[in-house]
Coordinates of C-alpha atoms in Angstrom, one line a residue:
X1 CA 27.5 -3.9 13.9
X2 CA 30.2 -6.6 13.9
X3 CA 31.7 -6.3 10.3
X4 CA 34.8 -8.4 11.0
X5 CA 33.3 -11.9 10.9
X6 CA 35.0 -13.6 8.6
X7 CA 33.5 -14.3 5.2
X8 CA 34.0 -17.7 5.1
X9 CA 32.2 -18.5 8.2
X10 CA 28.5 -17.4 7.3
X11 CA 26.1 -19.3 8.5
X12 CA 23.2 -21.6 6.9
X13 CA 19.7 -19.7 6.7
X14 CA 17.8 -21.9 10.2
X15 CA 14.7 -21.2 11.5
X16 CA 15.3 -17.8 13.5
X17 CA 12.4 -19.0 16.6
X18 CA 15.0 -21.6 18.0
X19 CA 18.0 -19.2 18.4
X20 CA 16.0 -15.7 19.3
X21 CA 14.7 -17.7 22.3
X22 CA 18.0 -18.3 23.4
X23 CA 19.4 -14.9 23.5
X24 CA 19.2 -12.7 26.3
X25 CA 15.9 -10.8 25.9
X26 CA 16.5 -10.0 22.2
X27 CA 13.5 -9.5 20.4
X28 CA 13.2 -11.8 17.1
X29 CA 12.2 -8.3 15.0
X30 CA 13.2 -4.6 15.0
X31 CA 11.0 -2.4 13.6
X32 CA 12.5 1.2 12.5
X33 CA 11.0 4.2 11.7
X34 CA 13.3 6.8 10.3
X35 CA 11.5 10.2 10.9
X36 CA 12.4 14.1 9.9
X37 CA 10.1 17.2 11.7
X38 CA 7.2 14.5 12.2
X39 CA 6.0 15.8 15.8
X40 CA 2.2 15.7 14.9
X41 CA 2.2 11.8 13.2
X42 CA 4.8 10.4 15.0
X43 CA 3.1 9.3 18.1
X44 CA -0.1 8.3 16.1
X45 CA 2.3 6.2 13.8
X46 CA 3.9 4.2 16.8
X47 CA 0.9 4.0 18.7
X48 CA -0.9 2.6 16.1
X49 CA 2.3 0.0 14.8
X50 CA 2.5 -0.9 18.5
X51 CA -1.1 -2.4 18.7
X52 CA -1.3 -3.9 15.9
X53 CA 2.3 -6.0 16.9
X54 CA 1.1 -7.1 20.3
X55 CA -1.9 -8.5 18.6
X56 CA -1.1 -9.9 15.7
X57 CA 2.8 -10.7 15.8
X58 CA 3.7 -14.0 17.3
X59 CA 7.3 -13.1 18.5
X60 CA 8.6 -10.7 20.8
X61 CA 9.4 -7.3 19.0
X62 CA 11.1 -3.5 19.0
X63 CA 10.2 -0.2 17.1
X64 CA 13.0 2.4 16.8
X65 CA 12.5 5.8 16.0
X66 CA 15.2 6.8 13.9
X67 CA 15.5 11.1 14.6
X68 CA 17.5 12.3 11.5
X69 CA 18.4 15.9 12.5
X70 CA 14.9 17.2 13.2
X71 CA 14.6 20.7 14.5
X72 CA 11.2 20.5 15.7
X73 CA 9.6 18.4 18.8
X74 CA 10.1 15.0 16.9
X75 CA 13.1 14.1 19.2
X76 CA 11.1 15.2 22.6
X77 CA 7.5 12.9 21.1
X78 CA 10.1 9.9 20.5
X79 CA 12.2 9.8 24.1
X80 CA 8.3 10.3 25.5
X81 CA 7.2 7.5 24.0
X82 CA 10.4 5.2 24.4
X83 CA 9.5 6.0 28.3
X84 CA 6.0 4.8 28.4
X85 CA 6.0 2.1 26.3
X86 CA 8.6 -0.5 27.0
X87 CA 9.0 -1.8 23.2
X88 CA 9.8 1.1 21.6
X89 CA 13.6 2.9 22.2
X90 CA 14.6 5.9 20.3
X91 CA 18.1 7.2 18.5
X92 CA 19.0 11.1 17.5
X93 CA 21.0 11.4 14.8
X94 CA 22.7 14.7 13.9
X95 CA 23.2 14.4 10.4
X96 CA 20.0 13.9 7.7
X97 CA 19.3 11.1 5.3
X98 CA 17.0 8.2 6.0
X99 CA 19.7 5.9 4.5
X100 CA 22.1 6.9 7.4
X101 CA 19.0 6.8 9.8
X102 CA 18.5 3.1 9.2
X103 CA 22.1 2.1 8.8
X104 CA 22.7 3.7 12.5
X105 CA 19.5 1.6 13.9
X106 CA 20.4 -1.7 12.6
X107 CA 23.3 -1.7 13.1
X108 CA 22.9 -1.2 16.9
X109 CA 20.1 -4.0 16.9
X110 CA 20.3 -7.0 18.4
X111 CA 17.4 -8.7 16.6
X112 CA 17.9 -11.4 14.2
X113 CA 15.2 -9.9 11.9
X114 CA 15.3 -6.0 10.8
X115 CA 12.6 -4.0 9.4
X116 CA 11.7 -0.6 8.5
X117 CA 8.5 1.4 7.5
X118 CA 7.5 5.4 6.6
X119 CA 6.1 7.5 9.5
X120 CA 3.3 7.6 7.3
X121 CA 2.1 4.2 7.5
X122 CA 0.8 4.5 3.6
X123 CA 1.4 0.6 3.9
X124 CA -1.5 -1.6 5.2
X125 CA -0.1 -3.4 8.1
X126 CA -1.3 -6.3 7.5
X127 CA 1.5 -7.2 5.1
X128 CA 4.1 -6.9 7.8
X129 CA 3.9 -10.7 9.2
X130 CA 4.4 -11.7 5.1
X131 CA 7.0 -9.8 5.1
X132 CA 9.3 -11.1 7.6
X133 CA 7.9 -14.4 8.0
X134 CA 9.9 -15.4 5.1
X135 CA 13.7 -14.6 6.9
X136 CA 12.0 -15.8 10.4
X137 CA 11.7 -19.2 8.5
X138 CA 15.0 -19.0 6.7
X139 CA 13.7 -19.0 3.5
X140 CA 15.2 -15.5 2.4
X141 CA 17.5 -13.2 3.0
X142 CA 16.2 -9.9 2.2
X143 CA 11.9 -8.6 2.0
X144 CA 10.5 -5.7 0.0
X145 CA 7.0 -4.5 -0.1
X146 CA 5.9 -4.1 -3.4
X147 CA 3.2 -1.5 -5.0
X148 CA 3.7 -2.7 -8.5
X149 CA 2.7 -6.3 -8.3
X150 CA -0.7 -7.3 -10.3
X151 CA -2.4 -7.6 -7.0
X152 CA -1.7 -4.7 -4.7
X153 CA -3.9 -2.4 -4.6
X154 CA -2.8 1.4 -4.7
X155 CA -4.6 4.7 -4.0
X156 CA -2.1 7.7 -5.5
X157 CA -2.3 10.5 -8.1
X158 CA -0.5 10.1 -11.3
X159 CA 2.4 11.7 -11.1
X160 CA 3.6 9.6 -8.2
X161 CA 2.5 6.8 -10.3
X162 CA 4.3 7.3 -13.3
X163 CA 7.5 8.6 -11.5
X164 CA 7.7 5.0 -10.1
X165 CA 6.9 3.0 -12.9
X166 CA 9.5 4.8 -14.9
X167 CA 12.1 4.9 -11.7
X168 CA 11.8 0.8 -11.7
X169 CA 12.1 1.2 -15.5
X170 CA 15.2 2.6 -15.5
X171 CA 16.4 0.0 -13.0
X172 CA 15.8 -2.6 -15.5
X173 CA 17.0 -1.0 -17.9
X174 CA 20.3 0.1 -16.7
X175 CA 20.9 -2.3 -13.6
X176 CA 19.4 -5.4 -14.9
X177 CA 17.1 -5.6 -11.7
X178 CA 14.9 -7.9 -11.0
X179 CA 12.9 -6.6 -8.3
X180 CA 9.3 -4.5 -9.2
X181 CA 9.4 -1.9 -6.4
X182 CA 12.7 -0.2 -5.2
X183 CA 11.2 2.5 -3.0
X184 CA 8.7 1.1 -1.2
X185 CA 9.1 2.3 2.2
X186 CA 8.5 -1.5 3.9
X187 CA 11.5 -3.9 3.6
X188 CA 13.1 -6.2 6.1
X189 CA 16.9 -8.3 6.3
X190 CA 18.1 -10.7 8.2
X191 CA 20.9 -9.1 10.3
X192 CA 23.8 -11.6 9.3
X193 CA 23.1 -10.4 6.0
X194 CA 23.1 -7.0 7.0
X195 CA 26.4 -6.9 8.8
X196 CA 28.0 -8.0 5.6
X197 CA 25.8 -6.1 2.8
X198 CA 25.5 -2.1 4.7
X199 CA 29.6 -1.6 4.5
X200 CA 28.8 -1.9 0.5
X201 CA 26.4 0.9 0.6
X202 CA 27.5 4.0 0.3
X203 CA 24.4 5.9 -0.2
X204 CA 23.1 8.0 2.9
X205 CA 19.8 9.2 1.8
X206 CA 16.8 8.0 -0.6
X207 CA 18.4 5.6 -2.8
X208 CA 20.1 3.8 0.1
X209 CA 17.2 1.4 -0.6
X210 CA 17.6 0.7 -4.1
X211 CA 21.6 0.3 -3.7
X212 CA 21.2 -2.2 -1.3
X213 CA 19.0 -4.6 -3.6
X214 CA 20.8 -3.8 -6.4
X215 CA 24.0 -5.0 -4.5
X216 CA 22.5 -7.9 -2.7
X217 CA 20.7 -9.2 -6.4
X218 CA 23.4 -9.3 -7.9
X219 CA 25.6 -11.1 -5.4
X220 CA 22.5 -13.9 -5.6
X221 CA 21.2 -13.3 -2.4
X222 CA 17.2 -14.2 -2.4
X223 CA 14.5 -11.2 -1.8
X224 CA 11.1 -11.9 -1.4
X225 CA 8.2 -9.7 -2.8
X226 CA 5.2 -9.3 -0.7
X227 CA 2.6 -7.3 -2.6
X228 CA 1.0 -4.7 -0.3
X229 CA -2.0 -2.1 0.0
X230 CA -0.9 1.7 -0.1
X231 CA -2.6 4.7 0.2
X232 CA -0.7 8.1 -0.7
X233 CA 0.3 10.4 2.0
X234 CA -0.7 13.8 0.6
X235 CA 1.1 15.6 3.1
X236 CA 4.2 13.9 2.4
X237 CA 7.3 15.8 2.2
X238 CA 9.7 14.1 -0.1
X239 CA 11.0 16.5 -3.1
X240 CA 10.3 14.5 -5.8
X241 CA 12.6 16.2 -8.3
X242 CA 15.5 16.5 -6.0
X243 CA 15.1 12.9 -4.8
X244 CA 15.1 11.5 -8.7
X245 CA 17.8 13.7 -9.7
X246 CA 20.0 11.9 -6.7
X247 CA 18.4 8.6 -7.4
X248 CA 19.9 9.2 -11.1
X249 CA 23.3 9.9 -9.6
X250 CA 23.1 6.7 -7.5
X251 CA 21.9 4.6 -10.2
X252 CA 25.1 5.8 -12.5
X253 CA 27.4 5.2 -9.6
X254 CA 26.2 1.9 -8.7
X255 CA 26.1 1.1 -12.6
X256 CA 30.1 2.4 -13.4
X257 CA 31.3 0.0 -10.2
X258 CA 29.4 -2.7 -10.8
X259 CA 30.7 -3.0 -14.7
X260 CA 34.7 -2.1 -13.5
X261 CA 34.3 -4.6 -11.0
X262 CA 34.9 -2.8 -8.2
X263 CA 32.5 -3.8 -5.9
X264 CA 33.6 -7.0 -3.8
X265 CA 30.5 -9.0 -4.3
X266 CA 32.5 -12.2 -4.2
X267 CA 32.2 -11.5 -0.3
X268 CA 28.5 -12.3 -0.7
X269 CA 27.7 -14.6 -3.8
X270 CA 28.0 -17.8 -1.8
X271 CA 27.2 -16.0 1.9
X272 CA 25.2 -19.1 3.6
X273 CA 26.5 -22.9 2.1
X274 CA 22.8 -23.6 1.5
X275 CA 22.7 -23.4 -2.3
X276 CA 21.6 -26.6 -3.6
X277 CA 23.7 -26.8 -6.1
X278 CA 26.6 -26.7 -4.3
X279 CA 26.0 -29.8 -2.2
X280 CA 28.7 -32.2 -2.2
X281 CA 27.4 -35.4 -4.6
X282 CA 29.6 -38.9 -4.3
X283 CA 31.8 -39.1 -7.4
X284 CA 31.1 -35.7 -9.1
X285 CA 33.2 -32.8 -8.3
X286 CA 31.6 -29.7 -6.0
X287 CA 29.8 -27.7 -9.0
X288 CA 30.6 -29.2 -12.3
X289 CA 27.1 -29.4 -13.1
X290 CA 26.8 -25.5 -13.1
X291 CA 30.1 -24.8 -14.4
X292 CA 29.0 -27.2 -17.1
X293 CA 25.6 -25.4 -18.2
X294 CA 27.4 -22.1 -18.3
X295 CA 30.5 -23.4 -20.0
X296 CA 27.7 -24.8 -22.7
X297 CA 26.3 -21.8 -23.3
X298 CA 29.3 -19.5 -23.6
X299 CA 30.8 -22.3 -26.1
X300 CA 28.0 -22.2 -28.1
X301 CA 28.0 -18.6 -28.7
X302 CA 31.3 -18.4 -28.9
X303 CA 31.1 -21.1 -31.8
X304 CA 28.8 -19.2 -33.5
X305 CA 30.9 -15.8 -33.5
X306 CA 34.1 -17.7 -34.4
X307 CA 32.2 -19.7 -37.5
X308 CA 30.9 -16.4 -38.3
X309 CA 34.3 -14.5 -38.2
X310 CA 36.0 -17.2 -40.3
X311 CA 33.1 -17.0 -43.2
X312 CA 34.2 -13.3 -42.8
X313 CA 37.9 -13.3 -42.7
X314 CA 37.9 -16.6 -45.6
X315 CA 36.4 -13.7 -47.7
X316 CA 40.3 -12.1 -47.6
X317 CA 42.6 -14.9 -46.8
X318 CA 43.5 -18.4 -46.8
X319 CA 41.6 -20.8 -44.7
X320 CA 44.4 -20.9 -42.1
X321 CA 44.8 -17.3 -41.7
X322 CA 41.1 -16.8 -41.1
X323 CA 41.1 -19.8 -38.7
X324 CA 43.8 -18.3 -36.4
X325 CA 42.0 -14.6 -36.6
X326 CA 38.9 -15.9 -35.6
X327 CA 39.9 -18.6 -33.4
X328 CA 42.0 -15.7 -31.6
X329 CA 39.4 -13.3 -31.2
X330 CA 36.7 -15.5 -29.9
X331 CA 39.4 -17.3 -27.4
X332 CA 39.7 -13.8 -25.6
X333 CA 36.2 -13.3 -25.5
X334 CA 35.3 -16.8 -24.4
X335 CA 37.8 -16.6 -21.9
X336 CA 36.4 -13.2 -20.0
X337 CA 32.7 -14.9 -20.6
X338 CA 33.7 -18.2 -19.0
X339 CA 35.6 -16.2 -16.1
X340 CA 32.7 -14.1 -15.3
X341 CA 29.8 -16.7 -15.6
X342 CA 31.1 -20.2 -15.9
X343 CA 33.8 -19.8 -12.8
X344 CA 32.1 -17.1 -10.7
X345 CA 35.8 -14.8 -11.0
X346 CA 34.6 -11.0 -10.5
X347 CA 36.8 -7.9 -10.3
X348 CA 40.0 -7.2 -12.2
X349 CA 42.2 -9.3 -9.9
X350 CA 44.2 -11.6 -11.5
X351 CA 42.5 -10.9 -15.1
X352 CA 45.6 -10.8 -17.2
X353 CA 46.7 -13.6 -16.1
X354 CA 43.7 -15.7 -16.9
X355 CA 44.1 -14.2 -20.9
X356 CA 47.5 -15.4 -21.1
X357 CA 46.4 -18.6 -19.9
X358 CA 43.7 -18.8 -21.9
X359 CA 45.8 -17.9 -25.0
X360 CA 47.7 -21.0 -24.1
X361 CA 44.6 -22.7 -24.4
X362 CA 43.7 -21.2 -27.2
X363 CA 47.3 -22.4 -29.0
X364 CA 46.2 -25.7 -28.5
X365 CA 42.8 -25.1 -29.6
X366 CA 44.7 -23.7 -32.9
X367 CA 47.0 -27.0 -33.4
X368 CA 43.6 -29.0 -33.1
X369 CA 41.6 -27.1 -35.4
X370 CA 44.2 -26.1 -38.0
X371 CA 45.5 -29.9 -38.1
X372 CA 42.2 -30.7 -39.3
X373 CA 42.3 -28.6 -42.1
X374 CA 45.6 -29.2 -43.0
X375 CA 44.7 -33.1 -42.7
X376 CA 41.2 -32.2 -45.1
X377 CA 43.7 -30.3 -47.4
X378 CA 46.1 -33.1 -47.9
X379 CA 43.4 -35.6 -48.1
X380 CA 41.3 -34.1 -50.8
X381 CA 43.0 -31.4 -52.1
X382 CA 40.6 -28.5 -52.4
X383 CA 37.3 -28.9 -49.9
X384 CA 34.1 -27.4 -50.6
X385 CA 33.6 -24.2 -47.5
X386 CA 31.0 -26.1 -46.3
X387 CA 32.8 -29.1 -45.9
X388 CA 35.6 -26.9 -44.0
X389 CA 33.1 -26.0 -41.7
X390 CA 32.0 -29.5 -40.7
X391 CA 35.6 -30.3 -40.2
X392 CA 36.5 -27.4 -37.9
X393 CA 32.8 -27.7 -36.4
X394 CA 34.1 -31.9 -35.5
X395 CA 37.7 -30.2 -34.6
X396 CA 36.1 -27.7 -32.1
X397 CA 34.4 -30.3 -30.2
X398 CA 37.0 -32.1 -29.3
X399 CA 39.1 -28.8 -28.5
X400 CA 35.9 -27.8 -26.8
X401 CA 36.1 -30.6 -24.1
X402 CA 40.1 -29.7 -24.1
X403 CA 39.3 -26.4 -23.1
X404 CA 36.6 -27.0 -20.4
X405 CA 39.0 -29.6 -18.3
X406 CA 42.0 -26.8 -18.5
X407 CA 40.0 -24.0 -17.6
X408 CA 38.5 -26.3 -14.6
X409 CA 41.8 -27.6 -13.1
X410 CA 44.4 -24.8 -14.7
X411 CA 42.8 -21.6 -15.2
X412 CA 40.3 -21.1 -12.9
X413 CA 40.9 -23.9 -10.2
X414 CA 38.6 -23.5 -6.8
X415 CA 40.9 -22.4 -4.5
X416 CA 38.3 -22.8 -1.7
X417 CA 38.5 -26.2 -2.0
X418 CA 42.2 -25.9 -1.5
X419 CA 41.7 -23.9 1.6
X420 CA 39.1 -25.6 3.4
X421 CA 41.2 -29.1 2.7
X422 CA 44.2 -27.1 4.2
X423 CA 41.9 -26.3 7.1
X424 CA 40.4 -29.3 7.8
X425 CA 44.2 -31.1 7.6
X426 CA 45.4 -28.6 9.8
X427 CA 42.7 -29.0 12.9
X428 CA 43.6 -32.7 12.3
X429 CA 46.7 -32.6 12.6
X430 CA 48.4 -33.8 16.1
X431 CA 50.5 -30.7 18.1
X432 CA 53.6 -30.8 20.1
X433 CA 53.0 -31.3 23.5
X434 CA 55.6 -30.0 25.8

């Protein structure tokens, strides 16, 4: 897998028919099924996948048996069957963990479209042309089969049912993610998306699945839910207990980096130029509309904190003591809210020097807001507090507006812009011919 393409160079999400026809025998999907000591359902499995592709799957395709360290015949059934059948090629891996399995297989595919699916084959496959017919079209990026949407339809005992339900719960809860079924053994990606998203994961085994959505969710990259028919394996042999004690150990790994920043999802949040809202519009400047929204909404809570820290601080000390406490407090907080959500900034790069920007911001904020209430005091001597709100309310408007065109063109300028202008001047620009 080529991980050095630069980031900047992504392409737009096309129509994948047009461009797999063009390459040299590459099959538009990749089928993988990772495998561990499954010599007697193996062969039934690919047989089985096999016809159903050739008969109901318009494009030309690939299974690959991903061997994780078996030590029984499962390597032997998988080179047999990658000799008789032309569509299906095996890999041996040394090492265990279906995570590394499928990380190993696509990355070595040449298809534009990767999938993967449990040995099993719990999941009805008729859901398979859903899945992927979604990143063949370009409409998303990533595909997950789901067994907790309203209408799939799901034979399994208890147990497995609740351990699921409260797995995806504790996603929610703790991740903030918006997908319904994390372990699903039938996703698919898009293998532009791939090449850039599979570095990020560091998991090897069972909750390589769930890092990867959790990642590519939150770098706004589009999954697609496809609900599915299931019917529990009974002979599976997934440990339950050890699998949701590691799954808890991924989910508080993925949950400390993702709050310190130290994931680069930056790399991803704007991967293909398609967004809408990023399209250039004549005579209004590349996102203001966004940045606009979010700068709204972090002003008005911020507002609302500051007027509710002055009420509290007034209760102590003068009116322009309690102004410049809550105006400070509220500027620092504003300022990490509007870098995070208004301007896209993520990581700790470059943070300290927003603040003391932002603090210069907030100074002027200050002279605006306490020059109208030194203007009201001088004017009518001693003001009602409700009156003293209405006046800082009218001040912190204006300052408001202030604030939104610094932060825009001072403290958090797009330097893409900058770039690409540099760019673009630079291929114009005529070279020295000797």
């Amino acid at each position: 897998m080529r991980t050095d393409t630069p980031w900047s160079t992504l392409p737009a999400r096309d129509h994948l028919l047009a461009a797999a026809v063009g390459a040299a025998g590459a099959p538009v999907l990749d089928v993988v099924i990772p495998v561990y000591n499954e010599e007697k359902d193996l062969e039934t499995c690919v047989l089985r996948l096999h016809d159903h592709l050739a008969r109901t799957f318009p494009y030309g395709f690939r299974i690959t048996v991903a061997d994780n360290a078996s030590t029984d015949r499962t390597p032997q059934v998988a080179a047999r069957l990658a000799g008789l059948i032309p569509e299906v090629r095996s890999y041996r891996l040394e090492e265990k963990g279906r995570g590394r399995a499928l990380r190993t297989a696509w990355s070595h595919s040449d298809s534009p479209v990767l999938a993967y699916m449990d040995v099993d084959l719990s999941t009805d496959l008729n859901a398979l042309l859903p899945l992927v017919a979604p990143l063949i079209s370009g409409h998303s990026d990533l595909a997950i089969g789901s067994r907790l949407a309203r209408s799939s339809r799901v034979v399994r005992g208890s147990k497995r049912e609740f351990i699921s339900r409260a797995y995806n719960l504790i996603l929610r809860s703790s991740l903030a993610a918006g997908f319904s079924d994390a372990q699903c053994g039938f996703k698919a990606i898009r293998r532009e998306v791939a090449e850039r998203l599979l570095p990020m994961v560091e998991d090897t085994g069972w909750f390589f699945d769930t890092e990867m959505l959790v990642l590519a969710e939150r770098a706004g990259l589009r999954i697609h839910e496809v609900p599915v028919d299931w019917v529990d394996d009974p002979d599976s042999t997934v440990h339950i207990v050890k699998t949701a004690a590691e799954d808890l150990k991924g989910v508080w790994r993925v949950g400390r980096a993702l709050a310190t920043g130290a994931l680069p999802l930056d790399r991803l949040a704007r991967p293909f130029g398609d967004d809408p809202r990023d399209r250039a519009v004549p005579g209004v400047p590349r996102g203001l509309a966004r940045q606009l929204v979010g700068f709204c909404v972090v002003g008005v809570l911020s507002t609302l904190v500051y007027l509710a820290l002055y009420s509290l601080f007034r209760l102590g000390v003068g009116p322009q003591s309690a102004n410049a406490a809550a105006l400070l407090v509220s500027a620092v907080a504003n300022t990490a809210a509007n870098r995070r959500l208004t301007f896209g900034v993520r990581g700790r790069g470059g943070a300290v020097r927003h603040q003391a920007q932002g603090l210069v911001v907030f100074a002027i904020g200050l002279a605006l807001t306490s020059g109208s209430l030194a203007a009201l005091g001088t004017a009518s001597g001693s003001a009602s507090h409700g009156t003293e709100l209405a006046v800082l309310i009218a001040a912190n408007l204006a300052a408001t507006v202030l604030r939104f065109l610094l932060f825009r063109a001072w403290v958090f300028p797009d330097r893409r812009t900058d770039h690409q202008d540099a760019r673009k001047g630079a291929a114009h620009e005529p070279r020295n011919v000797r």
